[in-house]
PDB file of N, CA, C and O in Angstrom:
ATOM      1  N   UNK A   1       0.842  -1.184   0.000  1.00  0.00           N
ATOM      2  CA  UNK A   1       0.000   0.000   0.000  1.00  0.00           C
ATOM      3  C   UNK A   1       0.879   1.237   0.000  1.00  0.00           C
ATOM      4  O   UNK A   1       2.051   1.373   0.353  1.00  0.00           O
ATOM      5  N   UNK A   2       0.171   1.935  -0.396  1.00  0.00           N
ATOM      6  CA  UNK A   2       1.190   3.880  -0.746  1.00  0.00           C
ATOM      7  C   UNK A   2       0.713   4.575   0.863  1.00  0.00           C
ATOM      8  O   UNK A   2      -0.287   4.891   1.508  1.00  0.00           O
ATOM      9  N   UNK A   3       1.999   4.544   0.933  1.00  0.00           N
ATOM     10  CA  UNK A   3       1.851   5.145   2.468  1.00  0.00           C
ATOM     11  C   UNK A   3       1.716   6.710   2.277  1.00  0.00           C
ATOM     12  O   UNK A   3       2.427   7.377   1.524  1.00  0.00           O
ATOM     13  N   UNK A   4       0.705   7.186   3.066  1.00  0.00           N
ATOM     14  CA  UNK A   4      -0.308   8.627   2.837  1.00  0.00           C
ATOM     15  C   UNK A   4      -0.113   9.100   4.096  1.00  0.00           C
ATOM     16  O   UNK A   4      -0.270   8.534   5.178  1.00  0.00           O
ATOM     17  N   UNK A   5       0.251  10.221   3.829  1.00  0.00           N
ATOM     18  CA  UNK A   5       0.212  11.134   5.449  1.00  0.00           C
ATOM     19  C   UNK A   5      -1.074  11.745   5.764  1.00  0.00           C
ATOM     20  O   UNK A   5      -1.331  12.524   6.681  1.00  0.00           O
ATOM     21  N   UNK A   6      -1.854  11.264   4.849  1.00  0.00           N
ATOM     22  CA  UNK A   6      -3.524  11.622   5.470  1.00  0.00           C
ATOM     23  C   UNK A   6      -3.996  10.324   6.481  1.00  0.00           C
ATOM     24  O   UNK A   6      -5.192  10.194   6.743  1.00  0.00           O
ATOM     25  N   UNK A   7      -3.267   9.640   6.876  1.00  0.00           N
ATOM     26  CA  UNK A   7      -3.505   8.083   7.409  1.00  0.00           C
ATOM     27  C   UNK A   7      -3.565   8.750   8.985  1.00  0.00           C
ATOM     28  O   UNK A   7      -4.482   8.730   9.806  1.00  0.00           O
ATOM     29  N   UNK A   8      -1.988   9.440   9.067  1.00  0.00           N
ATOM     30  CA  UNK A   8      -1.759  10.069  10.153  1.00  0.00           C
ATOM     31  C   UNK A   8      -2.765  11.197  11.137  1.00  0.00           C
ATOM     32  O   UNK A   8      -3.023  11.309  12.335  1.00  0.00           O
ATOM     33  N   UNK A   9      -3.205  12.050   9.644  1.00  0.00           N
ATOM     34  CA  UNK A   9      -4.134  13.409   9.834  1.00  0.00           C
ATOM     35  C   UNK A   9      -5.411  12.883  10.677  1.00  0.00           C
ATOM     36  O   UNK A   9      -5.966  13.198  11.730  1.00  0.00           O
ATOM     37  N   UNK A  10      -5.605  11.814   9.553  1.00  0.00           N
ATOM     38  CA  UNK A  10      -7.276  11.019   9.997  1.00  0.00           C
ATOM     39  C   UNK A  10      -7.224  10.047  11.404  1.00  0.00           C
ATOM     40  O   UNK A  10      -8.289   9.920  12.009  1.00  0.00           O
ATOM     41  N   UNK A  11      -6.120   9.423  11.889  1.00  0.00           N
ATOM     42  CA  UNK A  11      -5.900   9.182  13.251  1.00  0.00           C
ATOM     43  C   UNK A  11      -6.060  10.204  14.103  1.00  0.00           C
ATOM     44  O   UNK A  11      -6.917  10.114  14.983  1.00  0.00           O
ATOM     45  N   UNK A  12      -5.147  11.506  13.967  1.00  0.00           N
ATOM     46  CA  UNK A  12      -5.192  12.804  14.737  1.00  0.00           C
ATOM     47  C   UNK A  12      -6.903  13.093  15.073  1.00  0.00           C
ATOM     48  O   UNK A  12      -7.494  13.154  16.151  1.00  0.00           O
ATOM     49  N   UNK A  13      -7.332  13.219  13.837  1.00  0.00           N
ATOM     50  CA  UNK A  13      -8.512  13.703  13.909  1.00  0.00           C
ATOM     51  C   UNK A  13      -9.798  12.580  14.501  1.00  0.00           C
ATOM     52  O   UNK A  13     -10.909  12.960  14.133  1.00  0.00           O
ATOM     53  N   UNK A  14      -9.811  11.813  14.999  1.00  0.00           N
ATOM     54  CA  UNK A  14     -10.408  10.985  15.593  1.00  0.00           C
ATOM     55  C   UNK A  14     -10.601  11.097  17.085  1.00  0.00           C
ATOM     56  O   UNK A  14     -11.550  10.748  17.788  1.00  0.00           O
ATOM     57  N   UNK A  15      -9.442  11.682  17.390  1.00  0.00           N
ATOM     58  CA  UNK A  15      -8.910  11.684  18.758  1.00  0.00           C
ATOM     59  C   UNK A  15     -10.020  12.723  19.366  1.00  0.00           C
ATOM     60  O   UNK A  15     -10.686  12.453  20.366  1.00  0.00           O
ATOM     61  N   UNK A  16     -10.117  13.789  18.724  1.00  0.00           N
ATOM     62  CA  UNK A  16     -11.415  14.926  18.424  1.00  0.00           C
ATOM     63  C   UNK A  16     -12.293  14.678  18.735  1.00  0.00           C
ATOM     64  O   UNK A  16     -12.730  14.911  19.862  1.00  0.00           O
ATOM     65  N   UNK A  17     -12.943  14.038  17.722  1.00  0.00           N
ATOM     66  CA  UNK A  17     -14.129  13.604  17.148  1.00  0.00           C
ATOM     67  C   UNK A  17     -14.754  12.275  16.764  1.00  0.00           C
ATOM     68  O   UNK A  17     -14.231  11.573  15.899  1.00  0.00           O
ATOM     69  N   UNK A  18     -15.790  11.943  17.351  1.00  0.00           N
ATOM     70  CA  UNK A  18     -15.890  10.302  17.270  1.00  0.00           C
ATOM     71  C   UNK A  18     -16.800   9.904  15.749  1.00  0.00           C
ATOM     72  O   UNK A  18     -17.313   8.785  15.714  1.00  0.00           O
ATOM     73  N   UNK A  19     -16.921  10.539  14.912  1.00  0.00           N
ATOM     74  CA  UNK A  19     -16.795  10.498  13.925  1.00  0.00           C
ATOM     75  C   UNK A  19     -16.193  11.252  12.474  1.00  0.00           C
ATOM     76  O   UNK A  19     -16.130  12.476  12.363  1.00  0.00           O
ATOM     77  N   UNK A  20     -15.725  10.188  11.284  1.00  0.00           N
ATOM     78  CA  UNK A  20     -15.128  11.286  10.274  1.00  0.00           C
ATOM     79  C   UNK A  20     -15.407  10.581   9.146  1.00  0.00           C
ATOM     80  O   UNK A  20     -15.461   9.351   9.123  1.00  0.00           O
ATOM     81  N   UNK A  21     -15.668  11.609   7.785  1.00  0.00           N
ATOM     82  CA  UNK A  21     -16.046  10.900   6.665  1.00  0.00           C
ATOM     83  C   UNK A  21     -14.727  11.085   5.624  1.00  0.00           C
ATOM     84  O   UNK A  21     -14.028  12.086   5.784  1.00  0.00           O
ATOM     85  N   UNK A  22     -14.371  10.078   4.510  1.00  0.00           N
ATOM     86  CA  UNK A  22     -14.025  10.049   4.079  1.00  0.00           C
ATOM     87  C   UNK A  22     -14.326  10.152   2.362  1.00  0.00           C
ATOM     88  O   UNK A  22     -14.359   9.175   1.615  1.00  0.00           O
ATOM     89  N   UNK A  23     -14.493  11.293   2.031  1.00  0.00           N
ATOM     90  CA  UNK A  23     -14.839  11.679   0.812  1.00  0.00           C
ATOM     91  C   UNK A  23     -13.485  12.368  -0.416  1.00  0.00           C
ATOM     92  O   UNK A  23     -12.568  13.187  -0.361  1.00  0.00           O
ATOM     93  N   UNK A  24     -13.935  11.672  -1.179  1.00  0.00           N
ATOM     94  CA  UNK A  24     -13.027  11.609  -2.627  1.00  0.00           C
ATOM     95  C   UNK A  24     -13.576  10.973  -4.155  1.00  0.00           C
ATOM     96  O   UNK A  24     -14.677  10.427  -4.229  1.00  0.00           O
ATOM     97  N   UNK A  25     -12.777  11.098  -5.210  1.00  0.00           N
ATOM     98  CA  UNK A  25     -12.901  10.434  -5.923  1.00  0.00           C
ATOM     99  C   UNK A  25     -13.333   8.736  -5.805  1.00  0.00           C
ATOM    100  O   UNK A  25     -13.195   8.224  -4.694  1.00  0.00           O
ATOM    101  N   UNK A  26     -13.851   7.874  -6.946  1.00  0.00           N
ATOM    102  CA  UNK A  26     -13.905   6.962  -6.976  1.00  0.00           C
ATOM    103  C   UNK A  26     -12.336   6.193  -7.245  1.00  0.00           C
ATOM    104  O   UNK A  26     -11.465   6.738  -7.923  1.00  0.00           O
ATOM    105  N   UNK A  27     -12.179   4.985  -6.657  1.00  0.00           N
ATOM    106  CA  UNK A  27     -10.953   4.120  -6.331  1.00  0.00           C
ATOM    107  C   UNK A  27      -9.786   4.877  -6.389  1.00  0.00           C
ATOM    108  O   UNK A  27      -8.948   4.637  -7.259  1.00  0.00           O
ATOM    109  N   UNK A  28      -9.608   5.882  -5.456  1.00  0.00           N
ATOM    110  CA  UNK A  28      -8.127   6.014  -4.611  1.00  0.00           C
ATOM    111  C   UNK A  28      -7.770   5.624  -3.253  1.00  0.00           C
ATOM    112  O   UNK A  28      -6.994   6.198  -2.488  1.00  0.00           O
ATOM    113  N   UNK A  29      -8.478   4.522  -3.060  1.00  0.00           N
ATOM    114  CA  UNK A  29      -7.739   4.203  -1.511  1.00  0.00           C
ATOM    115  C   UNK A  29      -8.613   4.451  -0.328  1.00  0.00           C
ATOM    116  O   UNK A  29      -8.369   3.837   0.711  1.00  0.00           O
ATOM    117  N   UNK A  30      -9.753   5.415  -0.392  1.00  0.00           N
ATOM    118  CA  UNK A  30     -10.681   5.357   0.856  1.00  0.00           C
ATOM    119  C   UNK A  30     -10.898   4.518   2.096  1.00  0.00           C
ATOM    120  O   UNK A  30     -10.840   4.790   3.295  1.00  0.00           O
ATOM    121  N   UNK A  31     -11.235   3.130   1.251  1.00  0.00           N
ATOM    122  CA  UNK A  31     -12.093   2.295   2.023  1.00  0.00           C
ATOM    123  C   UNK A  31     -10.523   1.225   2.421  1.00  0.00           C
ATOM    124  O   UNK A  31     -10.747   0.410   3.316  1.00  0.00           O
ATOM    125  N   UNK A  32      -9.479   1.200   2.009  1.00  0.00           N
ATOM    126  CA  UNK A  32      -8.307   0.788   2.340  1.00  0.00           C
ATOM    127  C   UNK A  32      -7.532   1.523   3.489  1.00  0.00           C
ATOM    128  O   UNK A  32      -6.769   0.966   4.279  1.00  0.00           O
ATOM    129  N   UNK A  33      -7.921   3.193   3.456  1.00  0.00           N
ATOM    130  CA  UNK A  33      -7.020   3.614   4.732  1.00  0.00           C
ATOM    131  C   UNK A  33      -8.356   3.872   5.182  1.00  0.00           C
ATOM    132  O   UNK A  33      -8.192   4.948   5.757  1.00  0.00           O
ATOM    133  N   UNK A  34      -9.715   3.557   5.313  1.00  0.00           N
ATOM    134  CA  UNK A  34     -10.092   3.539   6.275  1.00  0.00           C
ATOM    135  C   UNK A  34      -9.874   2.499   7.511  1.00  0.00           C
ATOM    136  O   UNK A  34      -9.938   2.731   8.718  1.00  0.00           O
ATOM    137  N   UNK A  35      -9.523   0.962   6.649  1.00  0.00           N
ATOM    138  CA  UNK A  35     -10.011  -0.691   7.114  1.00  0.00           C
ATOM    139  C   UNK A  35      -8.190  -0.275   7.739  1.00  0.00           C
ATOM    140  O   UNK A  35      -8.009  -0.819   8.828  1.00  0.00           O
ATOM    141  N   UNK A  36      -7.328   0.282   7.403  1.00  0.00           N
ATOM    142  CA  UNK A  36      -6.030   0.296   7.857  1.00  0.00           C
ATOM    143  C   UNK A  36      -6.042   0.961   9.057  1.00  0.00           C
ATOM    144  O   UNK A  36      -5.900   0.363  10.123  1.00  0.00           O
ATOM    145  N   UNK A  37      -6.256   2.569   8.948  1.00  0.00           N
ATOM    146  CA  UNK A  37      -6.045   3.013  10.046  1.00  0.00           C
ATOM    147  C   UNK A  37      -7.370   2.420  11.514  1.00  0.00           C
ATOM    148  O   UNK A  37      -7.189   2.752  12.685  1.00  0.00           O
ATOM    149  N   UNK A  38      -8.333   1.729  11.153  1.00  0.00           N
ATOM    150  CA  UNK A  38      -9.673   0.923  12.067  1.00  0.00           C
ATOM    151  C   UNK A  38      -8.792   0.145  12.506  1.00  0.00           C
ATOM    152  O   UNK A  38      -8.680   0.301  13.722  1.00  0.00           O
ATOM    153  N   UNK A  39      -7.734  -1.044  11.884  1.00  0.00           N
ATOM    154  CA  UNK A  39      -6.869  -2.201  12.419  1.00  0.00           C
ATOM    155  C   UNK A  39      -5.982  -1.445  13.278  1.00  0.00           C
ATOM    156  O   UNK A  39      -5.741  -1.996  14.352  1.00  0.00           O
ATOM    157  N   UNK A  40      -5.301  -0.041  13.026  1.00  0.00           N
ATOM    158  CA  UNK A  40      -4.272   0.294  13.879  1.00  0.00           C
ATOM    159  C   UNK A  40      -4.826   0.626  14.782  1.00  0.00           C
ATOM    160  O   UNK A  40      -4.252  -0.006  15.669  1.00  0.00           O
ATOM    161  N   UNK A  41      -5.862   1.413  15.419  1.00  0.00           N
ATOM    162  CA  UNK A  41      -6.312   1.965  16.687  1.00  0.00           C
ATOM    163  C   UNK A  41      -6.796   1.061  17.051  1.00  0.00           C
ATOM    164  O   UNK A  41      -7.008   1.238  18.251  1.00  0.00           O
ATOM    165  N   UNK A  42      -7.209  -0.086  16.684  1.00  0.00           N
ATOM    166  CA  UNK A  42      -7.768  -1.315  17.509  1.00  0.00           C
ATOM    167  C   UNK A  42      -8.708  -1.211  18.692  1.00  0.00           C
ATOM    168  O   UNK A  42      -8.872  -2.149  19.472  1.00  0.00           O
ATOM    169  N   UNK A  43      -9.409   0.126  18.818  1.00  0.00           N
ATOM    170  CA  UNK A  43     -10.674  -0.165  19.645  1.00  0.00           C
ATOM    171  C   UNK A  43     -11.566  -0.444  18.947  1.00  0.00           C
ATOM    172  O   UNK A  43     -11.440  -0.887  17.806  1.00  0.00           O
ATOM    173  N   UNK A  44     -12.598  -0.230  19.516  1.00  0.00           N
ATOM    174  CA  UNK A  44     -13.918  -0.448  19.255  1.00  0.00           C
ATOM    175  C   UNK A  44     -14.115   0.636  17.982  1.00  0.00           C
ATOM    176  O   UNK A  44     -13.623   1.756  18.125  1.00  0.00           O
ATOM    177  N   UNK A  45     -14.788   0.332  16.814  1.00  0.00           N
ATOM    178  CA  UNK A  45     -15.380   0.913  15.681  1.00  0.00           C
ATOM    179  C   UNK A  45     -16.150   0.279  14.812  1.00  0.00           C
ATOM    180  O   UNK A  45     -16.258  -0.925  14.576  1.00  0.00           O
ATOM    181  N   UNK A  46     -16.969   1.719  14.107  1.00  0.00           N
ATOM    182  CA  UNK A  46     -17.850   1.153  13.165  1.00  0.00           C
ATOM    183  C   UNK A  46     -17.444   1.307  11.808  1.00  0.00           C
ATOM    184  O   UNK A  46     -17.193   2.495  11.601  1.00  0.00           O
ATOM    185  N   UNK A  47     -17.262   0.537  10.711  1.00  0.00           N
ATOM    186  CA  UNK A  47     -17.381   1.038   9.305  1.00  0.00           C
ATOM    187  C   UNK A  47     -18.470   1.583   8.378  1.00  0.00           C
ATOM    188  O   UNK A  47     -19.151   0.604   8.074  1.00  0.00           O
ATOM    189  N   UNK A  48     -18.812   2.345   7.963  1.00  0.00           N
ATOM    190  CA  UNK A  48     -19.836   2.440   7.024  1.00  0.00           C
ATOM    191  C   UNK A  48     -19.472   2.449   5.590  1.00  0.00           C
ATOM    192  O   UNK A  48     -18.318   2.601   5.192  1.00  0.00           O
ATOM    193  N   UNK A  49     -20.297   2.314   4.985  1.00  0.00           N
ATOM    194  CA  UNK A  49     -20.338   2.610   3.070  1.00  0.00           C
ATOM    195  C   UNK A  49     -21.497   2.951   2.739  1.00  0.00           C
ATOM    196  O   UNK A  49     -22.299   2.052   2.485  1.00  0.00           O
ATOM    197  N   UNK A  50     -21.928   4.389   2.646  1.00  0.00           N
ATOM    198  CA  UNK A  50     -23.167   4.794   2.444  1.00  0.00           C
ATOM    199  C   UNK A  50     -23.352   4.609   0.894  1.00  0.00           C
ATOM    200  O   UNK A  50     -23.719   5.637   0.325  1.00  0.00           O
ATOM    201  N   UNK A  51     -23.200   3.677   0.223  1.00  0.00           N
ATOM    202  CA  UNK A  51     -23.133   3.199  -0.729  1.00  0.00           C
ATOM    203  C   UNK A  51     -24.099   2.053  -0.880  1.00  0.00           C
ATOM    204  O   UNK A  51     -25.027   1.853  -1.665  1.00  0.00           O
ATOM    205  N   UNK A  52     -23.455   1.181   0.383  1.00  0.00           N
ATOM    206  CA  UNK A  52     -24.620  -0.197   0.593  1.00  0.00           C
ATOM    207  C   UNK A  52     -25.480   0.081   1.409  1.00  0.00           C
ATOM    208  O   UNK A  52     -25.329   0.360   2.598  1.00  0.00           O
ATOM    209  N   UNK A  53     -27.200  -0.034   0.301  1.00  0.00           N
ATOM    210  CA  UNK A  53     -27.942  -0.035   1.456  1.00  0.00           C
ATOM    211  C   UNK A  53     -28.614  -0.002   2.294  1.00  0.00           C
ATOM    212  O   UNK A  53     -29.668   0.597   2.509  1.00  0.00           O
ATOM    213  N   UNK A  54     -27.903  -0.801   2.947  1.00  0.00           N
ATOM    214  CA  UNK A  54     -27.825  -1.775   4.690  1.00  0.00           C
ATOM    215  C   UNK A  54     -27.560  -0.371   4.861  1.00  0.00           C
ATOM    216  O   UNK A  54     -28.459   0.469   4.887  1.00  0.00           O
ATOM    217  N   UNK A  55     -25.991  -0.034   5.011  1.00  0.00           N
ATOM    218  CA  UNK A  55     -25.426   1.241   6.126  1.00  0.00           C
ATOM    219  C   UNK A  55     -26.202   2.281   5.853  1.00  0.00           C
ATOM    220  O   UNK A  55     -26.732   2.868   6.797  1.00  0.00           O
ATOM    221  N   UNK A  56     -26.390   2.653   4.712  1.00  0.00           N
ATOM    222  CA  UNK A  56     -27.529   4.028   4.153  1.00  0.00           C
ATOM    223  C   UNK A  56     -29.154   3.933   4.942  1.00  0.00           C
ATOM    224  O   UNK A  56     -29.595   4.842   5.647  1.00  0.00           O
ATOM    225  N   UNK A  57     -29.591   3.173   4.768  1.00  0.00           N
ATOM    226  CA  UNK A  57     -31.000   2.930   5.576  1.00  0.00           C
ATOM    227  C   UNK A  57     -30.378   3.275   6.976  1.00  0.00           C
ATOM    228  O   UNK A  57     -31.013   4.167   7.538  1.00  0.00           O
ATOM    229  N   UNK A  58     -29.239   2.775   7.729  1.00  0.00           N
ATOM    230  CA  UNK A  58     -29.009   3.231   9.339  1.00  0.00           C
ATOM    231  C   UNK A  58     -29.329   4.317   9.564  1.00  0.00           C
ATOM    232  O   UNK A  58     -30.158   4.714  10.383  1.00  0.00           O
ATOM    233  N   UNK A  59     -28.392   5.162   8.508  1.00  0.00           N
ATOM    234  CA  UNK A  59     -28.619   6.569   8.761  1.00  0.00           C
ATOM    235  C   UNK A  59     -30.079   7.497   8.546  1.00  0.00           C
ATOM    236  O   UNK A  59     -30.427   8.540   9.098  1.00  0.00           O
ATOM    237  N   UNK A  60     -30.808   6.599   7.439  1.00  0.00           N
ATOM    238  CA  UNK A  60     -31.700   7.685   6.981  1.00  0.00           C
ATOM    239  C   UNK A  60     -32.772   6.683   8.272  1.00  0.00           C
ATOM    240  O   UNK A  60     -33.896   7.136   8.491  1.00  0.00           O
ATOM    241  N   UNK A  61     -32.582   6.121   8.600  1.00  0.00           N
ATOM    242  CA  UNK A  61     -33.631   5.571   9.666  1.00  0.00           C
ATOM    243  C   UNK A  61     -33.928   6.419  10.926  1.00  0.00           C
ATOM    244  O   UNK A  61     -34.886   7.152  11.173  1.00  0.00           O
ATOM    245  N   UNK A  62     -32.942   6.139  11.578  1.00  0.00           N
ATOM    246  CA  UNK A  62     -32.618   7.397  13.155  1.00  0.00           C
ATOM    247  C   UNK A  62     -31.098   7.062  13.237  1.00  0.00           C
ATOM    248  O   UNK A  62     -30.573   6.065  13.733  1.00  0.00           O
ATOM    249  N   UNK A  63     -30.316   8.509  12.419  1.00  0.00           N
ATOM    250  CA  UNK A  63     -29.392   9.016  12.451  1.00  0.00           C
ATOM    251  C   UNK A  63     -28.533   9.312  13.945  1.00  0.00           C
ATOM    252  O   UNK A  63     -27.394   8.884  14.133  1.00  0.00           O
ATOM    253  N   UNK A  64     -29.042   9.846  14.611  1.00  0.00           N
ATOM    254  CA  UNK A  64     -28.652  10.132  16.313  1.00  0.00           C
ATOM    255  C   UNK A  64     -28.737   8.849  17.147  1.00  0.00           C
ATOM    256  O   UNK A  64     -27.942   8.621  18.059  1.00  0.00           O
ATOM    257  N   UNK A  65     -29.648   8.089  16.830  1.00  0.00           N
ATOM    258  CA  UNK A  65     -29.390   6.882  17.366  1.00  0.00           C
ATOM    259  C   UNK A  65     -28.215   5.750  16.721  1.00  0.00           C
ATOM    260  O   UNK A  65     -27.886   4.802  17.434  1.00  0.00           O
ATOM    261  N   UNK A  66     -27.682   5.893  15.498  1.00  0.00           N
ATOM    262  CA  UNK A  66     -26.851   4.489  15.026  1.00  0.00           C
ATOM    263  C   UNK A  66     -25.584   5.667  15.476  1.00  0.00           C
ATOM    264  O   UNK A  66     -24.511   5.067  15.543  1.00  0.00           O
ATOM    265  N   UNK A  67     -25.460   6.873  15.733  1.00  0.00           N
ATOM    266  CA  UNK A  67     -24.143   6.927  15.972  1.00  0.00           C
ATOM    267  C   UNK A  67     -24.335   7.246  17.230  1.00  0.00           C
ATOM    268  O   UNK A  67     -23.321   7.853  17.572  1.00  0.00           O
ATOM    269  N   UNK A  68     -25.080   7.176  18.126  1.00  0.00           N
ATOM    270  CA  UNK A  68     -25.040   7.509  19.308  1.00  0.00           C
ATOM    271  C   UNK A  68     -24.417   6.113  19.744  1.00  0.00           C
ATOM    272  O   UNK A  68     -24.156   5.897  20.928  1.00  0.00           O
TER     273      UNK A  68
END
């Protein structure tokens, strides 16, 4: 994998905030430094892909509740 110093940014920024989205183009790596940097902090987390959907219905269902 192409090691990205946004890997770093998006760890930083977690620390913040208990959630963050990852928006870009189609196939540069998103859903790879997301599943990367999720394995390195190794707590507890959720993935989404408002793409599939399963995860899309969570949100448009009760939003405050799936990330609460």
């Amino acid at each position: 994998m192409v090691q990205r110093s946004i890997g770093r940014d998006l760890q930083q920024r977690l620390t913040f905030f208990p959630a963050v989205a990852l928006l870009d183009p189609l196939q540069v790596g998103k859903t790879t430094l997301a599943k990367v940097v999720q394995r390195e902090l190794g707590g507890p987390s959720v993935y989404c892909d408002l793409e599939r959907a399963s995860d899309l219905a969570r949100f448009q269902h009760d939003p405050v509740f799936f990330l609460g």
